[in-house]
Short mmCIF file of C-alpha atoms and ligand atoms in Angstrom, two decimals:
data_model
loop_
_atom_site.label_atom_id
_atom_site.label_comp_id
_atom_site.label_asym_id
_atom_site.label_seq_id
_atom_site.Cartn_x
_atom_site.Cartn_y
_atom_site.Cartn_z
CA MET N 166 72.88 134.63 115.58
CA ILE N 167 71.61 131.33 114.18
CA ASN N 168 69.88 131.68 110.84
CA ILE N 169 67.98 128.40 110.82
CA PHE N 170 66.40 129.21 107.50
CA SER N 171 69.73 129.18 105.76
CA CYS N 172 69.30 125.62 104.52
CA LYS N 173 72.75 125.62 102.97
CA GLN N 174 74.29 125.81 106.43
CA PRO N 175 73.98 122.39 108.08
CA ASN N 176 75.82 123.73 111.10
CA HIS N 177 72.88 126.03 111.80
CA TRP N 178 70.51 123.10 111.78
CA ARG N 179 72.85 121.26 114.11
CA GLN N 180 72.81 124.19 116.52
CA LEU N 181 69.04 124.36 116.41
CA ILE N 182 68.84 120.63 117.21
CA GLN N 183 71.42 121.08 119.95
CA TRP N 184 69.29 123.77 121.62
CA LEU N 185 66.13 121.69 121.26
CA PHE N 186 67.89 118.83 123.06
CA PHE N 187 69.17 121.22 125.70
CA GLY N 188 65.64 122.49 126.29
CA TRP N 189 64.39 118.92 126.36
CA CYS N 190 67.00 117.99 129.01
CA VAL N 191 65.91 120.94 131.17
CA PHE N 192 62.29 119.88 130.75
CA LEU N 193 63.13 116.28 131.74
CA GLY N 194 65.11 117.54 134.72
CA VAL N 195 62.21 119.67 135.96
CA GLN N 196 59.68 116.88 135.45
CA PHE N 197 61.90 114.39 137.22
CA GLY N 198 62.48 116.89 140.04
CA LEU N 199 58.70 117.18 140.53
CA PHE N 200 58.40 113.38 140.48
CA VAL N 201 61.04 113.05 143.20
CA ARG N 202 59.56 115.88 145.24
CA HIS N 203 56.25 114.05 145.34
CA PHE N 204 57.88 111.16 147.20
CA GLU N 205 60.14 113.34 149.33
CA SER N 206 57.11 115.26 150.57
CA GLN N 207 55.27 112.00 151.32
CA GLY N 208 52.70 112.72 148.65
CA MET N 209 51.99 116.33 149.75
CA SER N 210 53.09 117.76 146.38
CA GLY N 211 51.47 116.69 143.10
CA TYR N 212 52.45 113.53 141.25
CA TYR N 213 54.23 113.81 137.90
CA PRO N 214 55.14 110.74 135.85
CA ARG N 215 58.81 109.85 135.82
CA PRO N 216 60.50 110.60 132.43
CA PRO N 217 62.73 107.61 131.49
CA GLY N 218 64.95 109.91 129.39
CA VAL N 219 66.74 111.06 132.57
CA GLU N 220 68.53 107.72 132.52
CA GLY N 221 70.71 109.11 129.74
CA PHE N 222 72.66 110.73 132.57
CA LEU N 223 73.82 107.36 133.94
CA PRO N 224 76.66 106.32 131.60
CA ILE N 225 78.72 104.37 134.16
CA GLY N 226 75.74 102.27 135.26
CA SER N 227 74.92 101.81 131.58
CA LEU N 228 78.36 100.31 131.00
CA MET N 229 77.61 97.80 133.76
CA SER N 230 74.21 97.09 132.20
CA LEU N 231 75.84 96.57 128.83
CA LYS N 232 78.34 94.03 130.15
CA THR N 233 75.61 92.23 132.10
CA TRP N 234 73.45 92.08 128.99
CA LEU N 235 76.30 90.74 126.85
CA LEU N 236 77.36 88.15 129.44
CA THR N 237 74.00 86.94 130.69
CA GLY N 238 71.43 88.11 128.14
CA HIS N 239 69.60 89.98 130.92
CA PHE N 240 68.48 93.46 129.79
CA ASP N 241 68.29 95.63 132.89
CA THR N 242 64.68 96.33 133.84
CA VAL N 243 65.39 98.94 136.54
CA HIS N 244 66.91 101.52 134.19
CA PRO N 245 66.33 100.03 130.73
CA ALA N 246 66.30 103.45 129.03
CA ALA N 247 69.86 104.00 130.28
CA LEU N 248 71.09 101.02 128.26
CA VAL N 249 68.92 101.89 125.25
CA LEU N 250 70.34 105.42 125.15
CA PHE N 251 73.89 104.21 125.76
CA LEU N 252 73.64 101.70 122.90
CA THR N 253 72.10 104.37 120.68
CA PHE N 254 74.99 106.75 121.36
CA LEU N 255 77.56 104.01 120.71
CA VAL N 256 75.93 103.16 117.37
CA MET N 257 75.75 106.86 116.51
CA ALA N 258 79.49 107.18 117.19
CA LEU N 259 80.26 104.15 115.05
CA LEU N 260 78.25 105.49 112.13
CA THR N 261 78.15 109.28 112.40
CA LYS N 262 81.25 110.16 114.43
CA LYS N 263 80.95 111.87 117.82
CA SER N 264 77.62 113.38 116.76
CA PHE N 265 76.32 112.78 120.29
CA CYS N 266 78.76 115.46 121.50
CA SER N 267 77.81 118.08 118.91
CA PHE N 268 74.08 117.39 118.58
CA ILE N 269 72.78 115.99 121.86
CA CYS N 270 75.00 116.31 124.93
CA PRO N 271 73.92 119.28 127.09
CA VAL N 272 77.45 119.61 128.46
CA GLY N 273 78.68 120.00 124.87
CA THR N 274 76.09 122.73 124.31
CA PHE N 275 77.12 124.50 127.52
CA SER N 276 80.79 124.24 126.50
CA GLU N 277 80.02 125.75 123.10
CA VAL N 278 78.20 128.67 124.72
CA THR N 279 81.03 129.34 127.17
CA TRP N 280 83.87 129.37 124.63
CA LYS N 281 81.84 131.55 122.27
CA PHE N 282 81.26 133.92 125.18
CA GLY N 283 85.00 133.85 125.87
CA ARG N 284 85.72 134.65 122.24
CA LYS N 285 83.43 137.68 122.45
CA LEU N 286 85.00 138.75 125.73
CA PHE N 287 88.66 138.42 124.77
CA GLY N 288 88.36 138.66 121.00
CA ARG N 289 89.68 135.08 120.72
CA ASN N 290 90.01 131.76 122.53
CA PHE N 291 93.39 130.86 123.93
CA ARG N 292 95.37 127.73 123.07
CA ILE N 293 97.29 125.64 125.53
CA TRP N 294 100.93 125.02 124.65
CA ARG N 295 101.01 122.05 122.22
CA GLY N 296 103.03 119.70 124.44
CA LEU N 297 100.83 120.30 127.47
CA ASP N 298 97.72 120.06 125.27
CA LEU N 299 98.73 116.52 124.24
CA VAL N 300 99.43 115.48 127.85
CA LEU N 301 96.09 116.91 129.03
CA GLN N 302 94.22 115.13 126.22
CA PHE N 303 95.53 111.87 127.64
CA ILE N 304 93.58 112.42 130.91
CA LYS N 305 90.23 111.50 129.37
CA TYR N 306 91.67 108.28 127.95
CA ALA N 307 93.20 107.45 131.36
CA LEU N 308 89.78 107.94 132.97
CA LEU N 309 88.18 105.78 130.29
CA LEU N 310 90.81 103.09 130.89
CA PHE N 311 90.04 103.21 134.60
CA PHE N 312 86.32 102.51 134.01
CA VAL N 313 87.01 99.91 131.35
CA LYS N 314 89.37 98.03 133.69
CA LEU N 315 87.07 98.38 136.69
CA ILE N 316 83.87 97.38 134.93
CA LEU N 317 84.61 95.54 131.70
CA ILE N 318 87.68 93.63 132.92
CA ASP N 319 87.55 93.23 136.70
CA MET N 320 83.85 92.99 137.59
CA PRO N 321 82.44 89.46 137.32
CA ALA N 322 78.87 88.90 136.15
CA SER N 323 77.75 88.07 139.70
CA ALA N 324 78.99 91.43 141.04
CA LEU N 325 77.34 93.28 138.16
CA LYS N 326 74.02 91.53 138.73
CA ALA N 327 74.21 92.31 142.44
CA TYR N 328 74.86 95.99 141.65
CA LEU N 329 71.95 96.19 139.22
CA ALA N 330 69.64 94.64 141.80
CA ALA N 331 70.78 96.92 144.65
CA PRO N 332 68.74 99.89 145.96
CA TYR N 333 71.63 102.21 145.08
CA TRP N 334 71.18 101.51 141.35
CA ALA N 335 67.41 101.83 141.68
CA ILE N 336 67.76 105.44 142.75
CA ALA N 337 70.97 106.32 140.90
CA ASP N 338 68.90 108.83 138.90
CA VAL N 339 67.66 110.45 142.13
CA LYS N 340 71.26 110.68 143.39
CA MET N 341 72.20 112.31 140.08
CA LEU N 342 69.39 114.84 140.52
CA HIS N 343 70.59 115.59 144.06
CA PHE N 344 74.08 116.19 142.70
CA PHE N 345 72.66 119.20 140.88
CA THR N 346 70.00 120.33 143.32
CA ARG N 347 72.00 119.81 146.53
CA MET N 348 75.44 120.57 145.21
CA SER N 349 78.29 120.43 147.71
CA THR N 350 80.69 123.36 147.97
CA THR N 351 83.47 121.23 146.46
CA SER N 352 81.36 120.26 143.43
CA MET N 353 80.32 123.89 142.98
CA LEU N 354 83.94 124.98 143.10
CA VAL N 355 85.07 122.32 140.61
CA ILE N 356 82.24 123.17 138.19
CA SER N 357 82.99 126.89 138.48
CA VAL N 358 86.68 126.35 137.73
CA LEU N 359 85.86 124.10 134.76
CA SER N 360 83.35 126.66 133.46
CA LEU N 361 85.92 129.44 133.73
CA LEU N 362 88.50 127.33 131.92
CA SER N 363 85.89 126.63 129.22
CA VAL N 364 85.47 130.38 128.69
CA VAL N 365 89.17 130.72 127.98
CA TYR N 366 89.87 127.42 126.20
CA ARG N 367 87.50 125.82 123.69
CA ASN N 368 85.69 122.77 125.08
CA PHE N 369 88.03 122.34 128.04
CA TRP N 370 85.97 119.58 129.68
CA CYS N 371 85.25 117.70 126.44
CA ARG N 372 88.79 117.96 125.10
CA TYR N 373 90.67 116.94 128.23
CA LEU N 374 88.45 115.29 130.80
CA CYS N 375 85.34 113.57 129.47
CA PRO N 376 85.78 109.75 129.39
CA TYR N 377 82.41 109.34 127.62
CA GLY N 378 83.64 111.54 124.78
CA ALA N 379 86.90 109.56 124.73
CA LEU N 380 84.98 106.31 124.25
CA LEU N 381 82.77 107.78 121.52
CA GLY N 382 85.83 109.32 119.86
CA LEU N 383 87.60 105.96 119.65
CA LEU N 384 84.50 104.33 118.15
CA SER N 385 84.09 107.24 115.74
CA MET N 386 87.37 106.28 114.06
CA PHE N 387 85.41 103.48 112.37
CA SER N 388 82.73 105.83 111.03
CA PRO N 389 82.32 105.77 107.24
CA PHE N 390 81.65 109.53 107.39
CA LYS N 391 84.68 111.80 107.27
CA VAL N 392 85.20 115.49 106.58
CA ARG N 393 87.09 115.61 103.31
CA ARG N 394 88.98 118.47 101.67
CA TYR N 395 89.24 118.59 97.90
CA GLU N 396 92.60 120.08 97.13
CA LYS N 397 91.74 121.22 93.59
CA ALA N 398 88.90 123.44 94.78
CA CYS N 399 90.54 124.57 98.04
CA ILE N 400 91.98 128.10 98.04
CA ASP N 401 93.94 127.57 101.28
CA CYS N 402 92.16 130.36 103.13
CA GLY N 403 92.32 128.50 106.46
CA ALA N 404 88.72 129.34 107.42
CA CYS N 405 88.02 125.68 108.24
CA SER N 406 90.97 125.34 110.64
CA ARG N 407 90.10 128.61 112.34
CA ALA N 408 86.44 127.60 112.75
CA CYS N 409 86.96 124.05 114.03
CA PRO N 410 85.90 123.92 117.71
CA GLN N 411 88.15 120.87 118.20
CA LEU N 412 91.23 122.73 116.93
CA ILE N 413 91.73 120.31 114.05
CA ASP N 414 93.96 121.64 111.29
CA VAL N 415 91.44 120.83 108.56
CA GLN N 416 93.19 123.04 106.02
CA ASN N 417 96.20 120.75 105.95
CA LYS N 418 94.35 117.44 105.81
CA ALA N 419 92.85 115.61 102.88
CA ARG N 420 90.59 113.66 105.26
CA VAL N 421 89.81 114.29 108.93
CA SER N 422 90.08 111.02 110.83
CA SER N 423 90.77 112.48 114.27
CA PRO N 424 88.89 110.98 117.26
CA GLU N 425 88.26 114.60 118.28
CA CYS N 426 86.06 115.35 115.25
CA THR N 427 82.44 115.60 116.37
CA GLY N 428 80.92 115.90 112.90
CA CYS N 429 79.67 119.35 113.89
CA LEU N 430 80.04 120.58 110.28
CA THR N 431 81.27 124.00 111.43
CA CYS N 432 84.24 123.72 109.08
CA VAL N 433 82.00 122.78 106.14
CA SER N 434 79.65 125.68 106.86
CA ASN N 435 82.56 128.12 107.09
CA CYS N 436 84.29 127.07 103.88
CA PRO N 437 83.77 129.84 101.29
CA GLU N 438 84.70 127.68 98.27
CA LYS N 439 82.03 125.51 96.73
CA GLY N 440 83.19 121.93 96.51
CA ALA N 441 86.33 122.40 98.61
CA LEU N 442 85.13 120.81 101.84
CA ALA N 443 82.35 118.31 102.53
CA ILE N 444 81.29 115.54 104.81
CA SER N 445 81.84 112.37 102.82
CA LEU N 446 80.49 108.84 103.03
CA TRP N 447 83.10 106.31 101.94
CA ASN N 448 84.91 109.17 100.20
CA ARG N 449 81.84 110.36 98.29
CA PRO N 450 80.68 113.85 99.31
CA VAL N 451 77.17 113.98 100.75
CA GLY N 452 75.04 116.99 101.66
CA GLY N 453 75.50 118.27 105.19
CA LEU N 454 71.75 118.24 105.71
CA LEU N 455 71.64 114.56 104.82
CA PHE N 456 74.24 113.93 107.52
CA VAL N 457 72.12 115.90 110.02
CA ALA N 458 69.07 113.85 109.02
CA ILE N 459 70.98 110.56 109.43
CA VAL N 460 72.10 111.59 112.93
CA MET N 461 68.51 112.30 113.91
CA ILE N 462 67.20 109.09 112.33
CA LEU N 463 69.78 107.07 114.26
CA PHE N 464 68.82 108.73 117.54
CA GLY N 465 65.09 108.43 116.93
CA GLY N 466 65.47 104.87 115.65
CA GLY N 467 67.45 103.82 118.71
CA VAL N 468 64.94 105.24 121.17
CA LEU N 469 61.97 103.88 119.23
CA THR N 470 63.51 100.42 119.05
CA GLY N 471 63.98 100.48 122.83
CA MET N 472 60.40 101.63 123.39
CA LEU N 473 58.84 99.11 121.03
CA GLY N 474 61.03 96.35 122.44
CA GLY N 475 59.65 97.06 125.93
CA HIS N 476 62.98 98.41 127.22
CA TRP N 477 62.02 101.92 128.18
CA GLN N 478 59.85 102.14 131.30
CA THR N 479 61.33 101.06 134.63
CA SER N 480 60.01 97.97 136.40
CA LEU N 481 60.05 99.89 139.70
CA THR N 482 56.59 100.58 141.09
CA TYR N 483 55.08 103.53 142.91
CA ALA N 484 55.50 101.60 146.17
CA ASP N 485 59.22 100.99 145.39
CA TYR N 486 59.80 104.72 144.96
CA GLN N 487 57.80 105.45 148.10
CA ARG N 488 60.20 103.21 150.01
CA LEU N 489 63.47 104.12 148.24
CA ILE N 490 63.44 107.87 147.60
CA PRO N 491 63.36 108.89 151.29
CA LEU N 492 66.46 106.67 151.71
CA ALA N 493 68.39 108.35 148.90
CA GLU N 494 70.53 110.54 151.15
CA ARG N 495 71.69 107.57 153.22
CA LEU N 496 72.37 105.16 150.37
CA GLY N 497 75.94 105.15 149.11
CA HIS N 498 77.41 106.94 152.14
S1 SF4 V 293 86.77 118.90 111.59
FE1 SF4 V 293 84.89 119.99 111.02
S2 SF4 V 293 83.26 118.56 111.61
FE2 SF4 V 293 85.11 117.88 112.66
S3 SF4 V 293 85.02 118.91 114.67
FE3 SF4 V 293 86.21 120.24 113.30
S4 SF4 V 293 84.70 121.66 112.51
FE4 SF4 V 293 83.54 119.95 113.36
S1 SF4 V 294 87.85 126.75 104.32
FE1 SF4 V 294 87.59 125.61 102.39
S2 SF4 V 294 88.82 126.76 100.92
FE2 SF4 V 294 89.46 127.48 102.95
S3 SF4 V 294 91.23 126.15 103.46
FE3 SF4 V 294 89.43 125.13 104.30
S4 SF4 V 294 88.77 123.73 102.68
FE4 SF4 V 294 90.18 125.19 101.73
#
């Protein structure tokens, strides 16, 4: 049970924020679904404005947008919010570790729920044999390498511009919606297996398979924030290591610099000894709540900058959607 009023527990505030974002994602999904339905029903169902926030679910296209922007100076106008959110999450990783994973990502929230459910069910979460665990962790980096090579290395600016101008990119968000609302049997099966594995093993998807998390994890190595253990105050109880959702052996580290650390502050909240464990900024301990506030300021600041800079609403018109959405099923096949 989350006691959000326990101000001394930054992890509780993080969980509250996590659930607010989860609720917000569901709300955006429903609103976007109603928007799409309006066009699919040829205007028979009511019109709802399109929420640009759904573009946060287009990380691969965002990587293409980012390269195009860096090479040509052109900021994508079709899905500008996708690039704004992507840049925001990259900056957040650089400054406040993988806080995107532990504060914002709905998949991270779902993973946390499933492994906690598993812990209740079996009395504990299981651990994969260390050697295999290391091999499996490599998968997400291999996937990241694949996208980096494909997009950042191999794709020339002309191909990227052509992609961003194509109808497929224009309705990439609609295709993403259809992935969830018209799920194929194979996708359903894969998601079910991953969910089951997440019940047994903590954060199975995030730990082994998510290339987005891998990218953010690598950037997070440069973050000035680190969890730090103060040996003189530490009583070696091991509560931090046991609590860490990323299976980091906090108890035996002076400073956590792992790319797996999401800055979730679970270890800090579980430490019973005052002054033994803290999130630190350039080696100086700072309050967990300050860290939470900085994460939120970075997110809000990123989105606001995009909005004020005119990079939030799509340039596509009502008539464009009228023409494109009925084609969604055929595009990309
Ligand atoms: S080391 Fe602490 S902050 Fe980092 S992932 Fe583990 S519990 Fe969260
Ligand atoms: S929970 Fe705190 S006191 Fe216990 S081992 Fe970790 S840092 Fe030390």
